[in-house]
PDB file of C-alpha atoms in Angstrom:
ATOM      1  CA  MET A   1      30.234 -43.719  26.221  1.00 44.00           C
ATOM      2  CA  ILE A   2      27.476 -41.520  24.763  1.00 49.00           C
ATOM      3  CA  LYS A   3      28.184 -42.833  21.259  1.00 51.00           C
ATOM      4  CA  GLU A   4      27.982 -46.436  22.444  1.00 51.00           C
ATOM      5  CA  LEU A   5      24.693 -45.815  24.235  1.00 49.00           C
ATOM      6  CA  SER A   6      23.124 -44.071  21.246  1.00 51.00           C
ATOM      7  CA  THR A   7      24.242 -46.856  18.899  1.00 53.00           C
ATOM      8  CA  PHE A   8      22.810 -49.486  21.258  1.00 51.00           C
ATOM      9  CA  ALA A   9      19.487 -47.611  21.586  1.00 52.00           C
ATOM     10  CA  ILE A  10      19.084 -47.227  17.813  1.00 51.00           C
ATOM     11  CA  ARG A  11      20.113 -50.793  17.015  1.00 57.00           C
ATOM     12  CA  HIS A  12      17.656 -52.307  19.501  1.00 50.00           C
ATOM     13  CA  GLY A  13      14.748 -49.940  18.943  1.00 59.00           C
ATOM     14  CA  LEU A  14      14.999 -48.455  22.435  1.00 59.00           C
ATOM     15  CA  ILE A  15      14.675 -44.777  21.503  1.00 64.00           C
ATOM     16  CA  PRO A  16      10.986 -44.493  22.579  1.00 74.00           C
ATOM     17  CA  ILE A  17      11.831 -45.999  25.981  1.00 78.00           C
ATOM     18  CA  ALA A  18      14.908 -43.795  26.333  1.00 74.00           C
ATOM     19  CA  TYR A  19      12.838 -40.737  25.449  1.00 79.00           C
ATOM     20  CA  TRP A  20      10.307 -41.386  28.218  1.00 83.00           C
ATOM     21  CA  ILE A  21      13.047 -42.166  30.734  1.00 85.00           C
ATOM     22  CA  LEU A  22      14.649 -38.866  29.768  1.00 84.00           C
ATOM     23  CA  ARG A  23      11.382 -36.975  30.271  1.00 85.00           C
ATOM     24  CA  LEU A  24      10.853 -38.567  33.674  1.00 90.00           C
ATOM     25  CA  TYR A  25      14.408 -37.720  34.711  1.00 92.00           C
ATOM     26  CA  LEU A  26      14.012 -34.098  33.656  1.00 91.00           C
ATOM     27  CA  LEU A  27      10.920 -33.775  35.854  1.00 93.00           C
ATOM     28  CA  MET A  28      13.444 -33.587  38.701  1.00 96.00           C
ATOM     29  CA  VAL A  29      14.954 -30.423  37.184  1.00 97.00           C
ATOM     30  CA  ARG A  30      13.360 -27.038  37.830  1.00 97.00           C
ATOM     31  CA  ILE A  31      13.289 -24.551  34.934  1.00 97.00           C
ATOM     32  CA  ARG A  32      12.982 -20.784  35.327  1.00 98.00           C
ATOM     33  CA  ILE A  33      12.347 -18.648  32.243  1.00 98.00           C
ATOM     34  CA  PHE A  34      12.986 -14.970  31.522  1.00 98.00           C
ATOM     35  CA  HIS A  35      11.715 -12.766  28.649  1.00 97.00           C
ATOM     36  CA  GLU A  36       9.931 -15.595  26.861  1.00 97.00           C
ATOM     37  CA  GLU A  37       6.783 -13.490  26.376  1.00 96.00           C
ATOM     38  CA  GLU A  38       8.561 -11.112  23.988  1.00 95.00           C
ATOM     39  CA  LEU A  39       9.679 -14.018  21.801  1.00 96.00           C
ATOM     40  CA  PHE A  40       6.225 -15.599  21.653  1.00 97.00           C
ATOM     41  CA  ASP A  41       4.633 -12.232  20.850  1.00 96.00           C
ATOM     42  CA  HIS A  42       7.142 -11.738  18.016  1.00 96.00           C
ATOM     43  CA  LEU A  43       6.434 -15.175  16.515  1.00 96.00           C
ATOM     44  CA  ARG A  44       2.646 -14.989  16.884  1.00 95.00           C
ATOM     45  CA  ARG A  45       2.603 -11.610  15.130  1.00 95.00           C
ATOM     46  CA  GLY A  46       4.134 -13.281  12.087  1.00 95.00           C
ATOM     47  CA  GLY A  47       7.808 -12.686  12.900  1.00 97.00           C
ATOM     48  CA  LYS A  48      10.584 -15.181  12.287  1.00 98.00           C
ATOM     49  CA  GLY A  49      13.693 -16.088  14.207  1.00 98.00           C
ATOM     50  CA  ILE A  50      16.747 -18.343  14.437  1.00 98.00           C
ATOM     51  CA  ILE A  51      17.358 -19.391  18.034  1.00 98.00           C
ATOM     52  CA  ALA A  52      21.097 -19.419  18.770  1.00 98.00           C
ATOM     53  CA  PHE A  53      22.557 -21.416  21.670  1.00 97.00           C
ATOM     54  CA  TRP A  54      25.744 -23.178  22.743  1.00 97.00           C
ATOM     55  CA  HIS A  55      26.011 -26.889  21.899  1.00 93.00           C
ATOM     56  CA  GLN A  56      26.982 -27.911  25.435  1.00 95.00           C
ATOM     57  CA  ARG A  57      23.601 -26.701  26.761  1.00 96.00           C
ATOM     58  CA  ILE A  58      21.244 -28.799  24.569  1.00 93.00           C
ATOM     59  CA  PHE A  59      20.406 -31.425  27.178  1.00 92.00           C
ATOM     60  CA  LEU A  60      19.465 -28.807  29.763  1.00 95.00           C
ATOM     61  CA  VAL A  61      16.392 -27.707  27.786  1.00 95.00           C
ATOM     62  CA  VAL A  62      15.011 -30.918  26.241  1.00 93.00           C
ATOM     63  CA  SER A  63      11.819 -30.734  28.312  1.00 92.00           C
ATOM     64  CA  TYR A  64      11.496 -26.957  27.866  1.00 96.00           C
ATOM     65  CA  ALA A  65      11.687 -27.324  24.066  1.00 95.00           C
ATOM     66  CA  ARG A  66       8.139 -28.756  24.064  1.00 93.00           C
ATOM     67  CA  ARG A  67       6.833 -25.214  24.593  1.00 95.00           C
ATOM     68  CA  PHE A  68       7.712 -24.458  20.955  1.00 96.00           C
ATOM     69  CA  ARG A  69       5.771 -27.340  19.395  1.00 95.00           C
ATOM     70  CA  GLU A  70       3.228 -25.003  17.774  1.00 95.00           C
ATOM     71  CA  PHE A  71       5.936 -23.413  15.614  1.00 96.00           C
ATOM     72  CA  THR A  72       7.382 -26.742  14.294  1.00 96.00           C
ATOM     73  CA  PRO A  73      10.962 -25.385  14.426  1.00 97.00           C
ATOM     74  CA  ALA A  74      13.619 -26.617  12.012  1.00 96.00           C
ATOM     75  CA  ALA A  75      16.833 -27.872  13.605  1.00 95.00           C
ATOM     76  CA  MET A  76      20.126 -28.638  11.858  1.00 91.00           C
ATOM     77  CA  ILE A  77      21.386 -31.990  13.152  1.00 89.00           C
ATOM     78  CA  SER A  78      24.572 -33.747  12.118  1.00 81.00           C
ATOM     79  CA  GLN A  79      24.555 -36.891   9.965  1.00 79.00           C
ATOM     80  CA  SER A  80      26.405 -38.858  12.662  1.00 74.00           C
ATOM     81  CA  ARG A  81      25.085 -41.803  14.689  1.00 70.00           C
ATOM     82  CA  ASP A  82      24.543 -39.459  17.641  1.00 70.00           C
ATOM     83  CA  GLY A  83      22.614 -37.232  15.240  1.00 75.00           C
ATOM     84  CA  ASP A  84      20.238 -40.122  14.470  1.00 79.00           C
ATOM     85  CA  LEU A  85      19.295 -40.267  18.140  1.00 79.00           C
ATOM     86  CA  ILE A  86      18.955 -36.489  18.467  1.00 84.00           C
ATOM     87  CA  ALA A  87      16.833 -36.326  15.301  1.00 87.00           C
ATOM     88  CA  ASP A  88      14.418 -38.926  16.663  1.00 86.00           C
ATOM     89  CA  VAL A  89      14.023 -37.008  19.927  1.00 87.00           C
ATOM     90  CA  ALA A  90      13.543 -33.785  17.935  1.00 91.00           C
ATOM     91  CA  ARG A  91      10.673 -35.313  15.955  1.00 92.00           C
ATOM     92  CA  ARG A  92       8.958 -36.337  19.189  1.00 91.00           C
ATOM     93  CA  LEU A  93       9.148 -32.684  20.267  1.00 93.00           C
ATOM     94  CA  ASN A  94       7.524 -31.631  16.940  1.00 94.00           C
ATOM     95  CA  PHE A  95      10.773 -30.202  15.620  1.00 96.00           C
ATOM     96  CA  ARG A  96      11.750 -30.687  11.968  1.00 94.00           C
ATOM     97  CA  PRO A  97      15.261 -32.219  11.700  1.00 93.00           C
ATOM     98  CA  VAL A  98      17.457 -31.047   8.829  1.00 93.00           C
ATOM     99  CA  ARG A  99      20.431 -33.384   8.537  1.00 87.00           C
ATOM    100  CA  GLY A 100      23.846 -31.871   7.910  1.00 76.00           C
ATOM    101  CA  SER A 101      26.563 -29.794   9.533  1.00 68.00           C
ATOM    102  CA  SER A 102      29.554 -27.605   8.747  1.00 62.00           C
ATOM    103  CA  SER A 103      31.697 -30.740   8.404  1.00 61.00           C
ATOM    104  CA  ARG A 104      29.308 -32.878   6.342  1.00 65.00           C
ATOM    105  CA  GLY A 105      26.442 -31.886   4.060  1.00 64.00           C
ATOM    106  CA  GLY A 106      26.599 -28.302   5.267  1.00 76.00           C
ATOM    107  CA  ARG A 107      25.692 -26.514   2.042  1.00 84.00           C
ATOM    108  CA  GLU A 108      22.617 -28.672   1.445  1.00 88.00           C
ATOM    109  CA  ALA A 109      21.551 -28.391   5.086  1.00 89.00           C
ATOM    110  CA  LEU A 110      21.869 -24.604   5.004  1.00 93.00           C
ATOM    111  CA  ALA A 111      19.695 -24.430   1.886  1.00 94.00           C
ATOM    112  CA  ALA A 112      17.138 -26.708   3.562  1.00 93.00           C
ATOM    113  CA  MET A 113      17.066 -24.549   6.713  1.00 96.00           C
ATOM    114  CA  VAL A 114      16.487 -21.429   4.620  1.00 96.00           C
ATOM    115  CA  ALA A 115      13.683 -23.223   2.771  1.00 96.00           C
ATOM    116  CA  GLU A 116      12.119 -24.247   6.098  1.00 95.00           C
ATOM    117  CA  LEU A 117      12.205 -20.625   7.291  1.00 97.00           C
ATOM    118  CA  SER A 118      10.308 -19.563   4.184  1.00 96.00           C
ATOM    119  CA  VAL A 119       7.383 -21.693   5.381  1.00 95.00           C
ATOM    120  CA  HIS A 120       7.769 -21.912   9.167  1.00 95.00           C
ATOM    121  CA  PRO A 121       8.630 -19.074  11.543  1.00 97.00           C
ATOM    122  CA  LEU A 122      11.347 -20.653  13.658  1.00 98.00           C
ATOM    123  CA  ALA A 123      14.647 -22.499  13.471  1.00 98.00           C
ATOM    124  CA  VAL A 124      17.135 -23.498  16.163  1.00 96.00           C
ATOM    125  CA  HIS A 125      20.890 -23.727  15.716  1.00 95.00           C
ATOM    126  CA  ALA A 126      23.825 -24.706  17.929  1.00 94.00           C
ATOM    127  CA  VAL A 127      26.257 -21.976  16.942  1.00 95.00           C
ATOM    128  CA  ASP A 128      29.462 -23.926  17.726  1.00 93.00           C
ATOM    129  CA  GLY A 129      28.336 -27.446  16.864  1.00 79.00           C
ATOM    130  CA  PRO A 130      28.654 -30.235  16.066  1.00 84.00           C
ATOM    131  CA  GLN A 131      32.429 -30.504  16.555  1.00 85.00           C
ATOM    132  CA  GLY A 132      33.522 -27.095  17.814  1.00 86.00           C
ATOM    133  CA  PRO A 133      35.740 -25.384  18.682  1.00 93.00           C
ATOM    134  CA  ARG A 134      33.756 -24.732  21.844  1.00 94.00           C
ATOM    135  CA  GLY A 135      32.543 -21.163  22.258  1.00 94.00           C
ATOM    136  CA  LEU A 136      33.342 -20.146  18.680  1.00 96.00           C
ATOM    137  CA  ILE A 137      30.402 -19.073  16.528  1.00 96.00           C
ATOM    138  CA  LYS A 138      30.612 -20.458  13.012  1.00 94.00           C
ATOM    139  CA  ALA A 139      29.640 -18.508   9.930  1.00 95.00           C
ATOM    140  CA  GLY A 140      26.631 -20.703   9.085  1.00 94.00           C
ATOM    141  CA  ILE A 141      24.133 -18.974  11.342  1.00 96.00           C
ATOM    142  CA  ILE A 142      25.047 -15.541   9.954  1.00 97.00           C
ATOM    143  CA  ARG A 143      24.592 -16.811   6.411  1.00 97.00           C
ATOM    144  CA  MET A 144      21.307 -18.471   7.361  1.00 97.00           C
ATOM    145  CA  ALA A 145      19.984 -15.191   8.728  1.00 98.00           C
ATOM    146  CA  GLN A 146      21.110 -13.330   5.610  1.00 98.00           C
ATOM    147  CA  LEU A 147      19.393 -15.714   3.212  1.00 97.00           C
ATOM    148  CA  SER A 148      16.181 -16.135   5.217  1.00 97.00           C
ATOM    149  CA  GLY A 149      15.715 -12.588   6.512  1.00 97.00           C
ATOM    150  CA  ALA A 150      15.133 -14.032   9.996  1.00 98.00           C
ATOM    151  CA  PRO A 151      16.914 -12.346  12.930  1.00 98.00           C
ATOM    152  CA  ILE A 152      19.215 -14.271  15.250  1.00 98.00           C
ATOM    153  CA  ILE A 153      17.735 -14.697  18.748  1.00 98.00           C
ATOM    154  CA  PRO A 154      20.331 -15.732  21.347  1.00 98.00           C
ATOM    155  CA  VAL A 155      19.250 -17.730  24.379  1.00 98.00           C
ATOM    156  CA  TYR A 156      21.376 -18.217  27.492  1.00 98.00           C
ATOM    157  CA  ILE A 157      20.943 -21.448  29.436  1.00 98.00           C
ATOM    158  CA  SER A 158      22.513 -21.799  32.874  1.00 97.00           C
ATOM    159  CA  VAL A 159      22.430 -24.488  35.556  1.00 97.00           C
ATOM    160  CA  ASN A 160      23.570 -24.482  39.169  1.00 95.00           C
ATOM    161  CA  ARG A 161      24.583 -28.162  39.399  1.00 95.00           C
ATOM    162  CA  ALA A 162      25.571 -30.432  36.529  1.00 96.00           C
ATOM    163  CA  TRP A 163      27.887 -33.192  35.408  1.00 95.00           C
ATOM    164  CA  ILE A 164      30.450 -32.134  32.796  1.00 95.00           C
ATOM    165  CA  LEU A 165      31.271 -34.776  30.195  1.00 93.00           C
ATOM    166  CA  ARG A 166      34.737 -35.184  28.701  1.00 91.00           C
ATOM    167  CA  SER A 167      33.576 -34.203  25.229  1.00 91.00           C
ATOM    168  CA  TRP A 168      34.859 -31.429  22.966  1.00 92.00           C
ATOM    169  CA  ASP A 169      32.144 -29.058  24.248  1.00 93.00           C
ATOM    170  CA  ARG A 170      32.199 -30.138  27.924  1.00 94.00           C
ATOM    171  CA  PHE A 171      28.577 -31.238  27.546  1.00 93.00           C
ATOM    172  CA  LEU A 172      26.364 -30.497  30.558  1.00 95.00           C
ATOM    173  CA  ILE A 173      23.891 -32.906  32.157  1.00 95.00           C
ATOM    174  CA  PRO A 174      21.828 -31.413  34.992  1.00 96.00           C
ATOM    175  CA  LYS A 175      21.952 -33.205  38.309  1.00 96.00           C
ATOM    176  CA  PRO A 176      18.695 -34.234  40.007  1.00 96.00           C
ATOM    177  CA  PHE A 177      16.901 -31.346  41.746  1.00 96.00           C
ATOM    178  CA  SER A 178      19.098 -28.756  40.053  1.00 97.00           C
ATOM    179  CA  THR A 179      17.714 -25.535  38.562  1.00 97.00           C
ATOM    180  CA  VAL A 180      18.050 -24.444  34.937  1.00 97.00           C
ATOM    181  CA  TRP A 181      17.642 -20.790  33.977  1.00 98.00           C
ATOM    182  CA  VAL A 182      16.625 -19.822  30.415  1.00 98.00           C
ATOM    183  CA  ARG A 183      17.022 -16.173  29.440  1.00 98.00           C
ATOM    184  CA  TRP A 184      16.053 -14.826  26.027  1.00 98.00           C
ATOM    185  CA  ASP A 185      17.990 -12.005  24.401  1.00 98.00           C
ATOM    186  CA  GLU A 186      16.639  -9.445  21.925  1.00 96.00           C
ATOM    187  CA  PRO A 187      16.625 -10.365  18.206  1.00 97.00           C
ATOM    188  CA  ILE A 188      19.717  -9.410  16.213  1.00 98.00           C
ATOM    189  CA  PRO A 189      18.904  -8.388  12.612  1.00 97.00           C
ATOM    190  CA  VAL A 190      21.403  -9.382   9.953  1.00 98.00           C
ATOM    191  CA  PRO A 191      21.717  -7.334   6.739  1.00 97.00           C
ATOM    192  CA  ALA A 192      21.174  -9.292   3.524  1.00 96.00           C
ATOM    193  CA  THR A 193      24.382  -7.869   2.057  1.00 96.00           C
ATOM    194  CA  LEU A 194      27.715  -7.740   3.893  1.00 97.00           C
ATOM    195  CA  ASP A 195      31.228  -7.565   2.543  1.00 98.00           C
ATOM    196  CA  ASN A 196      33.802  -9.951   3.998  1.00 97.00           C
ATOM    197  CA  ASP A 197      35.056  -7.520   6.630  1.00 98.00           C
ATOM    198  CA  ALA A 198      31.552  -6.554   7.795  1.00 98.00           C
ATOM    199  CA  PHE A 199      30.499 -10.221   7.883  1.00 98.00           C
ATOM    200  CA  GLU A 200      33.424 -11.179  10.120  1.00 98.00           C
ATOM    201  CA  ALA A 201      32.935  -8.114  12.323  1.00 98.00           C
ATOM    202  CA  LEU A 202      29.285  -9.073  12.885  1.00 98.00           C
ATOM    203  CA  ARG A 203      30.228 -12.698  13.596  1.00 98.00           C
ATOM    204  CA  LEU A 204      32.744 -11.592  16.224  1.00 98.00           C
ATOM    205  CA  GLU A 205      30.271  -9.113  17.724  1.00 98.00           C
ATOM    206  CA  ILE A 206      27.592 -11.798  18.162  1.00 98.00           C
ATOM    207  CA  GLU A 207      30.170 -14.265  19.501  1.00 98.00           C
ATOM    208  CA  LYS A 208      31.368 -11.788  22.124  1.00 97.00           C
ATOM    209  CA  ARG A 209      27.807 -10.863  23.065  1.00 98.00           C
ATOM    210  CA  MET A 210      26.768 -14.491  23.518  1.00 98.00           C
ATOM    211  CA  ARG A 211      29.914 -15.482  25.419  1.00 97.00           C
ATOM    212  CA  ASP A 212      29.797 -12.456  27.733  1.00 97.00           C
ATOM    213  CA  ASN A 213      26.102 -12.922  28.474  1.00 97.00           C
ATOM    214  CA  GLN A 214      26.429 -16.674  29.013  1.00 96.00           C
ATOM    215  CA  GLU A 215      29.399 -16.327  31.336  1.00 96.00           C
ATOM    216  CA  GLY A 216      27.669 -13.518  33.226  1.00 96.00           C
ATOM    217  CA  ASP A 217      24.536 -15.618  33.698  1.00 97.00           C
ATOM    218  CA  ASP A 218      26.603 -18.604  34.822  1.00 96.00           C
ATOM    219  CA  ARG A 219      28.317 -16.526  37.507  1.00 94.00           C
ATOM    220  CA  LYS A 220      24.994 -15.088  38.622  1.00 94.00           C
ATOM    221  CA  ARG A 221      23.522 -18.582  38.988  1.00 92.00           C
ATOM    222  CA  GLY A 222      26.392 -19.823  41.120  1.00 86.00           C
ATOM    223  CA  TRP A 223      28.499 -21.659  38.533  1.00 83.00           C
ATOM    224  CA  GLY A 224      32.099 -21.242  39.645  1.00 71.00           C
ATOM    225  CA  GLU A 225      34.142 -21.926  36.509  1.00 73.00           C
ATOM    226  CA  THR A 226      34.228 -20.844  32.898  1.00 77.00           C
ATOM    227  CA  LEU A 227      32.956 -23.366  30.371  1.00 80.00           C
ATOM    228  CA  PHE A 228      34.529 -21.767  27.317  1.00 79.00           C
TER     229      PHE A 228
END
């Protein structure tokens, strides 16, 4: 269904209309934010960062993403038809789309993200996208942090009421008048040099940290089931 709608919107030039409908809809969703000040202080002092989040939570923070316009963040977006729609929305939020993913054009996209981080302070990355498996952090974000010198900054996004789509990631769409909570974690530095064992150990450590924190926040906000 989502693929058909995105194809229809692109084919008929309806993305601008869809974008404004989306923004109006999200006005009915309340957003509460925690520990954002530390992140903004870090970036405005000249620091860099790669924001790490779960793919299923993207829609929950479309309106909140506008707060980062000043940093023109780079975002890796797949080369699929759905990616065309997401890339257009990203540009309207003053994000810089880099097209590619682990399954298609990944090496070039990784190099482009590293190049972006040499000029701009911020990038965003869905750690288990674009095709999953859900809740499994892929190696790309670790490699990106190694090559760029930017720390990984996890963010945990919870909602109390949402529709769950029948997609690989169980994509979440907030219901009207729901509340979304956004909580920022501390930056995780990544050494420039890691042997294979240390690389995998760090990947698993970050994966466990992000899963445990996300599931803990979900329970705290009243979500009754695991999404991983």
